[in-house]
XYZ file of C-alpha atoms in Angstrom:
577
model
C -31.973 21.449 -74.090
C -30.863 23.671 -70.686
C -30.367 27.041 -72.139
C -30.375 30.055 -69.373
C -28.249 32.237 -71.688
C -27.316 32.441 -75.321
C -24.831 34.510 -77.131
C -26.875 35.447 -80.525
C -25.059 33.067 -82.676
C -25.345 30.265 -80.391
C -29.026 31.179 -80.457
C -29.059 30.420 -84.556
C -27.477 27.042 -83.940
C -29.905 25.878 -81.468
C -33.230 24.781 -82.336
C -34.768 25.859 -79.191
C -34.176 28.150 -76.424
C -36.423 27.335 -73.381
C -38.542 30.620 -72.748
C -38.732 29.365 -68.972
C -39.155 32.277 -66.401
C -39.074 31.229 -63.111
C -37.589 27.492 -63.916
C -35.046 26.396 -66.567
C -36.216 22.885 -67.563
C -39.496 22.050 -69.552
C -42.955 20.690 -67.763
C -43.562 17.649 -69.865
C -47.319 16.159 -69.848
C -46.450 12.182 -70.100
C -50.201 10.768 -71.750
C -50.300 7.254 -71.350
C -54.285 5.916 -73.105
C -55.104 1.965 -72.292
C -55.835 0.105 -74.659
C -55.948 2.349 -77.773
C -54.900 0.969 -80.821
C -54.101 3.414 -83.668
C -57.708 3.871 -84.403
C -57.729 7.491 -84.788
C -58.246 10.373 -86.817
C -55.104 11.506 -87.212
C -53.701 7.427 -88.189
C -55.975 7.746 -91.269
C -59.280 5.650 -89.842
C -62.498 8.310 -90.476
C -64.714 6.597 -88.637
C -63.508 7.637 -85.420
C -63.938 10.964 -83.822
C -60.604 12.460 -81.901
C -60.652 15.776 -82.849
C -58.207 16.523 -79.875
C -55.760 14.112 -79.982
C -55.726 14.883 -83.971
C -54.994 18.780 -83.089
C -51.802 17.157 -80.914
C -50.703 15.408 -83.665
C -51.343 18.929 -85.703
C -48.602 20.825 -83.146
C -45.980 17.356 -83.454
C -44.914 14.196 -84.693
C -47.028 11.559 -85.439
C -45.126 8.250 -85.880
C -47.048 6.031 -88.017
C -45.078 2.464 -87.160
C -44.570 2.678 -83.236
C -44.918 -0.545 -81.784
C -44.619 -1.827 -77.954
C -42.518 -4.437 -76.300
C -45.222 -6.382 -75.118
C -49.254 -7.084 -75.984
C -50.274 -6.653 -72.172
C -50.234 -3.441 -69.881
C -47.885 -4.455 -66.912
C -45.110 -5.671 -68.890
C -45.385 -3.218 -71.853
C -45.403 -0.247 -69.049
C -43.139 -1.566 -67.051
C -40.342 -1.866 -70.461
C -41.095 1.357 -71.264
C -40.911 3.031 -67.858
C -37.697 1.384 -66.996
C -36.152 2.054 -70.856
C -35.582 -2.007 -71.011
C -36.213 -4.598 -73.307
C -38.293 -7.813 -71.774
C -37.085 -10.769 -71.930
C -37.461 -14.106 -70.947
C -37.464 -13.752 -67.497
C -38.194 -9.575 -66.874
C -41.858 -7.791 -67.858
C -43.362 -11.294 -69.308
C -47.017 -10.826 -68.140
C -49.838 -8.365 -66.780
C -49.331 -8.269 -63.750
C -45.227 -7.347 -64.399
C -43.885 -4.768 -62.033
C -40.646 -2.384 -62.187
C -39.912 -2.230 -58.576
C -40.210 -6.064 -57.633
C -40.660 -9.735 -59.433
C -44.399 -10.906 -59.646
C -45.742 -14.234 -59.278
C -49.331 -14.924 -60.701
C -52.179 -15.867 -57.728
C -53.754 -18.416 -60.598
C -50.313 -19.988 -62.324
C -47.448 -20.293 -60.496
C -45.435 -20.983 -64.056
C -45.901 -17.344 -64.918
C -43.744 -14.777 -63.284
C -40.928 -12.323 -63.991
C -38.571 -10.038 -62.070
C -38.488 -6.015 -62.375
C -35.847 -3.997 -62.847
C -35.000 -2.138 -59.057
C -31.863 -1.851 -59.297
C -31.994 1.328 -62.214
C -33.866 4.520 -61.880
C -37.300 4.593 -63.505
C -38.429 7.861 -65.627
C -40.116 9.221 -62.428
C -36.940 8.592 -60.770
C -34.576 10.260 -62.986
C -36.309 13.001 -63.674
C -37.056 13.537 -59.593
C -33.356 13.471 -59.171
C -32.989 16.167 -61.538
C -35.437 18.651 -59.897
C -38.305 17.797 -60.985
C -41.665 16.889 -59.318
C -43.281 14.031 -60.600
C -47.036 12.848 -60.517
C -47.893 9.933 -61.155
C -51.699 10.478 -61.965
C -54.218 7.654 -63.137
C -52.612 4.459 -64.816
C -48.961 4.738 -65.531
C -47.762 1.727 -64.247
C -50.198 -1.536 -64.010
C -49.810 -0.836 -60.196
C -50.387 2.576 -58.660
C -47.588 1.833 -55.826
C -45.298 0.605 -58.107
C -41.959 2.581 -57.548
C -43.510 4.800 -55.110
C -41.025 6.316 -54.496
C -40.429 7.691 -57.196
C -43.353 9.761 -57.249
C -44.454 13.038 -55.368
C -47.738 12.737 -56.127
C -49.688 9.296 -56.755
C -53.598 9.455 -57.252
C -55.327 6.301 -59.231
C -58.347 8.022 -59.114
C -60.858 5.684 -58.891
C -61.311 2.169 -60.851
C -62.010 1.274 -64.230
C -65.266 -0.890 -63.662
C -66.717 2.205 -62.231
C -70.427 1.692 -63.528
C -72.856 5.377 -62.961
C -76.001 2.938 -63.898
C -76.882 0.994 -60.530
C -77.791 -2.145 -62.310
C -74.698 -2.750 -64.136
C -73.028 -2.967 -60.617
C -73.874 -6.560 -59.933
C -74.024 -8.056 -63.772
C -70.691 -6.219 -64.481
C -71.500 -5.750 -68.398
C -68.634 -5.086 -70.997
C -70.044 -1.385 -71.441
C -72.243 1.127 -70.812
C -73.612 4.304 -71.750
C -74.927 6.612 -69.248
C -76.608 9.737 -69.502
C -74.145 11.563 -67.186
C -71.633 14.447 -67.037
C -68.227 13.263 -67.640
C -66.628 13.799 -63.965
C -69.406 10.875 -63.275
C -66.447 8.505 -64.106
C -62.918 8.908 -63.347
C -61.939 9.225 -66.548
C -63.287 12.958 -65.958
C -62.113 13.552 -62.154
C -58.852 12.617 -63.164
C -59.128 15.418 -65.755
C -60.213 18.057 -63.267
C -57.491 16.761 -61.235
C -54.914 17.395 -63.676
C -56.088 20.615 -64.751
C -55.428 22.045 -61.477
C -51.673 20.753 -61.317
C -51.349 22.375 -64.648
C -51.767 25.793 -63.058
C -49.839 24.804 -60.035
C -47.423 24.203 -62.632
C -47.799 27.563 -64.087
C -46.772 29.081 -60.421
C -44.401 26.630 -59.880
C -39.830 27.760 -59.573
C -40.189 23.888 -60.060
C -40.631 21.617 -63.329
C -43.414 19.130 -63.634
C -43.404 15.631 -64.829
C -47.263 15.443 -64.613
C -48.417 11.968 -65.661
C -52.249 11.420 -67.213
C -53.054 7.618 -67.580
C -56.459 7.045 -68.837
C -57.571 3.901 -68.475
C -60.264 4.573 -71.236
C -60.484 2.353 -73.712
C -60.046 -0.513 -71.625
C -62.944 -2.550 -70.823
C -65.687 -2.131 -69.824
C -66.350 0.144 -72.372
C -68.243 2.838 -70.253
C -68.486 6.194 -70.961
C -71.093 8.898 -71.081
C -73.522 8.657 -73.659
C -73.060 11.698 -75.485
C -69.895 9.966 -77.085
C -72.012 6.970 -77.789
C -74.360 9.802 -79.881
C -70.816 10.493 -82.022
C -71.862 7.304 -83.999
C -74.265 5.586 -86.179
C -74.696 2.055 -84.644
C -76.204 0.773 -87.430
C -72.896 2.192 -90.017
C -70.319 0.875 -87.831
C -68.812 -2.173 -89.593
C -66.566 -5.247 -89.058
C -63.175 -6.034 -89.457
C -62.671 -7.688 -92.951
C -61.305 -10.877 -91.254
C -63.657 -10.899 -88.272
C -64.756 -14.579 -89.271
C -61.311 -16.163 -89.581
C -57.924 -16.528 -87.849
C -54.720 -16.364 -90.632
C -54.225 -19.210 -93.227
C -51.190 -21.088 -91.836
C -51.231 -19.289 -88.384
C -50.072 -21.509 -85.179
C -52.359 -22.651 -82.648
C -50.034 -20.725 -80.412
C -50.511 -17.209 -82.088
C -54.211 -17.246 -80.896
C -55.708 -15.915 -77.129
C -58.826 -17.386 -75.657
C -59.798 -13.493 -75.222
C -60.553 -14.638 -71.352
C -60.335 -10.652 -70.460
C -63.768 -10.252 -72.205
C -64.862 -13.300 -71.172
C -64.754 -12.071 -67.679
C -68.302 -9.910 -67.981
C -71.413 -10.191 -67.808
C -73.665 -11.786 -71.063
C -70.014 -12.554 -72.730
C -70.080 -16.357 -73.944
C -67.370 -18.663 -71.699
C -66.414 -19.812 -75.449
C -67.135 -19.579 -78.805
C -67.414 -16.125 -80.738
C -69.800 -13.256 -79.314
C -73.011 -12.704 -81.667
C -72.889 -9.798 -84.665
C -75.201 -7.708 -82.396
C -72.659 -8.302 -79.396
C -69.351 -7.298 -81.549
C -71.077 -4.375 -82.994
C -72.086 -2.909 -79.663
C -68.451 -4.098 -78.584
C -66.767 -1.701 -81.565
C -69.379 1.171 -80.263
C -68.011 0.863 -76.853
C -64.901 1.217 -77.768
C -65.312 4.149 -80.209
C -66.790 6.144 -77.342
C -64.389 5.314 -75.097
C -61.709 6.571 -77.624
C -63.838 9.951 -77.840
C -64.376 10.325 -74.344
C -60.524 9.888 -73.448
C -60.148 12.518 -76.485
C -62.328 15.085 -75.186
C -60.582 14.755 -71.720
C -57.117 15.439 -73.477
C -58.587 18.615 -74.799
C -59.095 19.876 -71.771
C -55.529 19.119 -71.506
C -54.554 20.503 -73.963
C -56.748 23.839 -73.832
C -55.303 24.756 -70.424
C -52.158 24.542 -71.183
C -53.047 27.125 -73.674
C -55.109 29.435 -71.284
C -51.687 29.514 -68.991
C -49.580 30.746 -72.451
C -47.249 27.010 -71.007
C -47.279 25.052 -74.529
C -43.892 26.552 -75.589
C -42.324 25.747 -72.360
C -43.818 21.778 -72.074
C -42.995 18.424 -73.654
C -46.303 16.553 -74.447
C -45.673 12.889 -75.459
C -48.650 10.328 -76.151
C -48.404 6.793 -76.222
C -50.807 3.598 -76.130
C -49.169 0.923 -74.239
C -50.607 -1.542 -76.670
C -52.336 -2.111 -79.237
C -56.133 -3.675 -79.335
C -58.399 -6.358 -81.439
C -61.902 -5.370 -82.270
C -62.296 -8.748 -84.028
C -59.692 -8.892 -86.075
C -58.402 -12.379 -87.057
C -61.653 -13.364 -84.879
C -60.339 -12.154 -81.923
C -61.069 -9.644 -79.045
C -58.348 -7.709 -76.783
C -54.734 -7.975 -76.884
C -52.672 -10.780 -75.561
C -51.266 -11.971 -79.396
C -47.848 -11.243 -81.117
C -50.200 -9.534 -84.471
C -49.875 -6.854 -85.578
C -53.075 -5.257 -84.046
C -51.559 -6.281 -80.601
C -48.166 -4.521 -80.858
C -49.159 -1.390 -82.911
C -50.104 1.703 -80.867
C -50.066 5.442 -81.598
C -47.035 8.047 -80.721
C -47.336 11.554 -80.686
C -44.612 14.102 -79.562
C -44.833 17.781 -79.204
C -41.941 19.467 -78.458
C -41.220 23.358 -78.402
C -38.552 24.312 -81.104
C -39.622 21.703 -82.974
C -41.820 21.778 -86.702
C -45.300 21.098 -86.139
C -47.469 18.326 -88.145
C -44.787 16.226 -89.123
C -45.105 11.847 -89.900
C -42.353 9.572 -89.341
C -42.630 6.291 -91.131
C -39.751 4.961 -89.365
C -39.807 1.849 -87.181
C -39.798 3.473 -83.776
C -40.387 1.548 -80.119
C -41.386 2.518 -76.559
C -38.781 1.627 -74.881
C -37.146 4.568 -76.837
C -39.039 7.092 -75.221
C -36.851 7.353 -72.276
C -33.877 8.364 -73.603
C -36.090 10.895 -75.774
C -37.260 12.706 -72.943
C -33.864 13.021 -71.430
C -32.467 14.465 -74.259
C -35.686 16.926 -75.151
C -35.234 17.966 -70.976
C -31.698 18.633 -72.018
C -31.043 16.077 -69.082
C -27.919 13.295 -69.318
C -28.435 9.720 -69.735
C -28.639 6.764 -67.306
C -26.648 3.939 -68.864
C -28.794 1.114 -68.412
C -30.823 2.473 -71.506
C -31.530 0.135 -74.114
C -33.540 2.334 -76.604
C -32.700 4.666 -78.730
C -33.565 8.584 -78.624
C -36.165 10.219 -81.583
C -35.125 13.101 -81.296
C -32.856 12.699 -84.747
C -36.303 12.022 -86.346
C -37.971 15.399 -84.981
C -35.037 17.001 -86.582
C -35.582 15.108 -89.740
C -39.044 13.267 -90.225
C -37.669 11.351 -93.275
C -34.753 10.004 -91.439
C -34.073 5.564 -90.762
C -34.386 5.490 -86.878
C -34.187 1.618 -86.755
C -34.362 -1.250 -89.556
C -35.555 -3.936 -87.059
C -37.602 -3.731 -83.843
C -38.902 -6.365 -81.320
C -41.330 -7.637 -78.998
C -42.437 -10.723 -77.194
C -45.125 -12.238 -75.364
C -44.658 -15.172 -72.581
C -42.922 -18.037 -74.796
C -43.154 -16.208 -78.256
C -40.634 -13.797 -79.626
C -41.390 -11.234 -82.414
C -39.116 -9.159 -85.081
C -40.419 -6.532 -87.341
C -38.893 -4.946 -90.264
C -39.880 -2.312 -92.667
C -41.752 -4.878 -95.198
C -41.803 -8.013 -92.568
C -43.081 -9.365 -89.284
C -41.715 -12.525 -88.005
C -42.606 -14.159 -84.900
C -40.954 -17.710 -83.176
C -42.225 -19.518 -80.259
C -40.205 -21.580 -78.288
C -41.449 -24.767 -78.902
C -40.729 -24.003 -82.612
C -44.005 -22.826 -83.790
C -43.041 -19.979 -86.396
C -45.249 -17.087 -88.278
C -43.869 -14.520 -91.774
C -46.274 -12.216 -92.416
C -45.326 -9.781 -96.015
C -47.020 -6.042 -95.119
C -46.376 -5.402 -98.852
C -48.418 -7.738 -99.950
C -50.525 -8.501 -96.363
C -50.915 -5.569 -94.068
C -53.474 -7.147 -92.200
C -51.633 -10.058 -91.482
C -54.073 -12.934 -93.111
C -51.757 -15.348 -94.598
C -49.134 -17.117 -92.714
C -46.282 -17.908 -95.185
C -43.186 -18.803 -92.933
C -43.166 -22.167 -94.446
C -43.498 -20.682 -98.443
C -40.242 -21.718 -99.996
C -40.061 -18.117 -101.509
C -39.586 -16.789 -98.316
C -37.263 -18.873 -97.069
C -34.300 -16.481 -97.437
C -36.431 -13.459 -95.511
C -36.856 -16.180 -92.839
C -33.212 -16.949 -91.693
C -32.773 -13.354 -92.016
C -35.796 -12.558 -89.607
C -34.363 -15.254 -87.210
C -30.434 -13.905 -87.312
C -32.100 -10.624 -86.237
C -34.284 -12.093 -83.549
C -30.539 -14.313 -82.083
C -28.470 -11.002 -82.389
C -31.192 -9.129 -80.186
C -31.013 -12.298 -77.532
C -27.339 -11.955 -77.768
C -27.468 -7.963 -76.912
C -29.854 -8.577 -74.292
C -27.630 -11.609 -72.669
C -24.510 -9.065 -72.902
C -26.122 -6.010 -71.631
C -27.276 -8.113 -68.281
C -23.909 -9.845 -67.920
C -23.163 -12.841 -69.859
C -19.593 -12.942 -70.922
C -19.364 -12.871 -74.165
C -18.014 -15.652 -75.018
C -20.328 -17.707 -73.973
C -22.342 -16.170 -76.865
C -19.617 -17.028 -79.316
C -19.550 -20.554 -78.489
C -23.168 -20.461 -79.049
C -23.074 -18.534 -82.307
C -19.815 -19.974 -84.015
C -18.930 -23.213 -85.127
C -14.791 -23.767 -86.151
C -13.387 -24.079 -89.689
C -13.007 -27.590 -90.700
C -9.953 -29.816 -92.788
C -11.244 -32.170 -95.253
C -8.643 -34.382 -94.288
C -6.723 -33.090 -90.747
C -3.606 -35.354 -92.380
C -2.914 -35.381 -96.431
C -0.100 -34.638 -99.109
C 0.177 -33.150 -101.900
C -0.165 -35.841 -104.403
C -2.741 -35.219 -106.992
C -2.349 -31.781 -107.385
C -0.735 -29.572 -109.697
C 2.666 -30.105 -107.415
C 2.963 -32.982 -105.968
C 6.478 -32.438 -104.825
C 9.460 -30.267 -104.408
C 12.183 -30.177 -106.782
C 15.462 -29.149 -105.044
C 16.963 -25.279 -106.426
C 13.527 -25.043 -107.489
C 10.518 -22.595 -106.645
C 7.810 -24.546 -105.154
C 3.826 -23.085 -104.891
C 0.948 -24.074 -103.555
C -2.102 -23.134 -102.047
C -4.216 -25.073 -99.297
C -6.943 -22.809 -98.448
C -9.349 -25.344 -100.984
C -8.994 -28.056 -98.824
C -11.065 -25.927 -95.716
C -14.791 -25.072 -95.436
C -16.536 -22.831 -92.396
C -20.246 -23.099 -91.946
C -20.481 -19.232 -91.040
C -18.315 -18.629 -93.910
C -16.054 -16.655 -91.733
C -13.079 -14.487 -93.222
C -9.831 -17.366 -92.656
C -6.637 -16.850 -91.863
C -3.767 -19.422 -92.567
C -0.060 -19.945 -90.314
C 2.651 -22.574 -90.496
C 2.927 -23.882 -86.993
C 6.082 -26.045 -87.841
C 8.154 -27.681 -90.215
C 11.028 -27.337 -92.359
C 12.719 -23.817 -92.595
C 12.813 -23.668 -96.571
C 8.850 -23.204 -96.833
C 7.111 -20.373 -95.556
C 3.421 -19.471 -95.737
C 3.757 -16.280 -97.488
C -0.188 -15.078 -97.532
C -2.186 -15.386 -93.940
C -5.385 -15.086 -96.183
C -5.102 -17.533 -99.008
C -3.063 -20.146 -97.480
C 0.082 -19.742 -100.325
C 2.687 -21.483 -99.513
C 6.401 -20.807 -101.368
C 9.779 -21.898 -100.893
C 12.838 -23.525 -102.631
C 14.180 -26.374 -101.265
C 18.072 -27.262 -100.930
C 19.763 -30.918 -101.165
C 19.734 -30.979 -97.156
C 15.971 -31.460 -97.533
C 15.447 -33.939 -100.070
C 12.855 -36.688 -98.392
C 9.866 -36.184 -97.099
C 8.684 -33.021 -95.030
C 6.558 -32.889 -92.516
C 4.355 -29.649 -92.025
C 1.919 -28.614 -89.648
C -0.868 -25.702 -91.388
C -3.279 -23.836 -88.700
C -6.528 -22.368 -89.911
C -8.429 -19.756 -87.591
C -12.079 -18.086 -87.972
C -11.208 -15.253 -85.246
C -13.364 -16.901 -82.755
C -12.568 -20.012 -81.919
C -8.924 -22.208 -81.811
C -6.937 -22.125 -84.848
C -7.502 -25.643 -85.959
C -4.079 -27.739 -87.132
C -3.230 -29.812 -90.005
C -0.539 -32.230 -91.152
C 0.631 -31.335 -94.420
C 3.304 -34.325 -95.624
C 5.412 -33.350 -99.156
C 8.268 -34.872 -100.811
C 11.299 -32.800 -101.592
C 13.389 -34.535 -104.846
């Protein structure tokens, strides 16, 4: 929040008041870690060592159910970076970019457009006053907004082997006996470190970016974070030999990323000696990338700048390690879409957990309102800062995700994903948290099901408004009219089957209608006699007495509307004696 000065009582009401100096926004240190599923310390899992980004989580919030937009880096970045939801035709794949569509060089069929016409975080925050780095892997593409940024650096590339020989067979890891600026995981670092300071000297505020591309494969690093482990303890996922009972053909990936290096089988599973040096990789990657942030992290300290800077953390996806006998991302699972969140923000209580369903794409509108900066109004996600006020507070019952033709919907107890071909997958976290059992088609759960689905269509529908589809077109879609049993009947048969004349007359007609949405109806007399009127909208009651002028038989026409579509018309015929 932009504070320069504070009477004292305003001071009590705020929860923060930037101690600033020479600059009156926050520096904010924007992590962004490939790859990394929540397989850390700090997310419960022991056998990992992040003592760093566990210590970050120690001075924050943790949320414990963050999940992306989409299973693959270009599109999930590019969501997140632009504060948009994908969709069918924007972020779909990889290779997505915010500043321009993409076209793939292998498949024609897949491309998407960006989002150029709305500023980016970089750009917002640049036309606020700040100066923004983009520094190692932000977006899929270093140039990708470029303008946005003040500083872009990519530092290197992510199959940078230090052993000669790995060079030409291009192996899915390695573990060198090297100092860590050998790789650009560590330049980067020493990069960053220095901007920190610069920072520190700086009349203006930072948005200084670190994007390690570490744990992304190869799985290289130096070995001293290999030594973190026993190879021989490390163990398997419990469903590394089987995909989910029930599970689509369309849920699974042919893992082609891994497939890509050197010794990796073109099909078929990797050996047990293969995945377990696979899991090792990655665990030293995750330690490596750890050990970089606290050198992050212990700078900012040495410069007395951690109550004056935002740090936020974020995977852009999740990862498998062999789960549901799978490698990488690229699937609508759970172990796909999770990632790990961690916010530190001065003025804030440290070490808190939000259970909460939380997404990326709210992360934009979170730093605006920690930066005490105003909104853009193309943002589609919504701020946490309500839930660093109050860990144990809802933030959302329902968040989503997709990947190419499948769509995805979680809930607090439920994931459900639809492709659109029709191919469908429930999975119950209360009773399945790893996702094994497929039971969209389990007549118990038919119910959660249509639910599941209703949410999925009333997210399509926002998304359709918010980019200009008039709404209703959405209604037609959504909405089907109330319908007569009989568009032309009398009364005969029920309880009065005709008017006496001097005499009160009654009846209802709301029975004879039925509405598949089972809408709220509302009843009008569009014509007919004088002496009946149709005395209550909601229940169709008709009264009236009828006078000698009207013996013979009436003719009425009844209406029947939903609220959105055409009142539909009936012709009500009753005798008057």
């Amino acid at each position: 929040m932009k504070v320069l000065c504070l009477p004292f009582i305003a001071l009590l009401l705020m929860p923060f008041c930037w101690a600033l100096g020479s600059q009156d926004k926050p520096h904010i240190l924007f992590i962004a870690v490939d790859d990394l599923r929540p397989e850390l310390g700090c997310y419960g899992v022991e056998r990992v060592s992040s003592p760093n980004i566990n210590r970050l989580a120690e001075m924050g919030t943790l949320y414990e159910n963050a999940y992306v937009q989409v299973p693959v880096c270009g599109a999930s970045r590019a969501s997140l970076m632009s504060g948009l939801y994908p969709t069918e035709q924007r972020f779909t794949w990889y290779g997505s970019r915010f500043d321009k569509p993409t076209v793939s060089k292998h498949n024609a069929k897949i491309s998407c457009t960006g989002a150029p016409d709305i500023p980016d975080i970089p750009d917002w925050f640049k036309q606020m006053g700040y100066k923004t780095f983009s520094m190692g892997k932000i977006y899929h593409y270093a140039n990708d907004n470029e303008e946005a940024w003040d500083v872009i650096d990519r530092v290197g590339y992510f199959r940078a082997y230090a052993n000669p020989e790995n060079k030409g067979l291009n192996p899915p890891y390695e573990s060198a006996d090297v100092e860590d600026n050998a790789y650009p995981t560590g330049i980067m670092t020493d990069k960053i470190i220095e901007q920190i300071r610069q920072a520190k000297a700086s009349d203006q505020p930072f948005f200084l970016t670190a994007g390690f591309s570490k744990p992304h494969l190869p799985f290289i690093a130096p070995q001293k974070y290999w030594d973190l482990y026993d190879a021989e303890a490390l163990e398997m996922p419990h469903n590394y030999k089987f995909f989910p009972e029930n599970a689509p053909h369309s849920a699974r990936s042919t893992w082609g990323e891994l497939r890509s290096y050197g010794g990796v089988p073109q099909s078929g599973p990797v050996s047990d000696a293969m995945a377990k040096k696979l899991i090792h990789g990655y665990l030293a990657c995750v330690s490596y990338t750890d050990a970089m942030i606290g050198r992050l992290l212990d700078e900012l300290e040495a410069q007395d700048m951690l109550d004056e800077t935002i740090i936020v953390l974020w995977g852009d996806h999740g990862f498998q390690l062999g789960d549901h006998s799978l490698w990488c991302k690229h699937t609508l699972f759970k172990t796909s879409m999770h990632a790990p969140l961690i916010i530190s923000a001065p003025g804030y209580q440290s070490d808190q957990r939000v259970q909460s369903l939380v997404e990326m794409v709210d992360i934009y509108p979170t730093l605006c309102e920690l930066a005490g900066l105003d909104l853009p109004p193309h943002l589609q996600g919504k701020s946490l800062v309500p839930t660093l006020e109050n860990p144990k507070s809802e933030h959302k019952r329902a968040i989503f995700g997709r990947y190419h033709a499948g769509e995805t919907v979680r809930t607090a107890n439920f994931q459900y994903s639809v492709w659109r071909h029709g191919d469908a997958m429930l999975y119950d976290h209360n009773k399945d948290s790893d996702e094994d059992i497929n039971v969209v088609k389990d007549p118990r759960y038919a119910m959660v099901v249509e639910a599941m689905a209703q949410l999925l269509q009333n997210h399509r529908d926002k998304l359709a408004f918010d980019s200009g589809t008039p709404i209703e077109e959405l209604a037609v879609v959504k909405n089907t009219p109330p319908q007569w049993n009989s568009t032309d009947f009398n009364q005969k048969g029920t309880r009065q089957p005709f008017a006496t004349v001097g005499q009160a007359y009654q009846s209802y007609v709301n029975w004879r209608v039925t509405d598949a949405e089972k809408d709220s109806l509302y009843y009008a007399k569009v014509s007919g006699p004088e002496w009946l009127d149709l005395t209550n909208a909601q229940y169709g009651r008709l009264n009236g007495t009828p006078s000698d002028s009207d013996r013979g038989l009436n003719t009425f026409v009844i209406s029947v509307s939903d609220g959105v579509n055409p009142p539909v018309e009936a012709r009500m015929n009753l005798e008057v004696k």
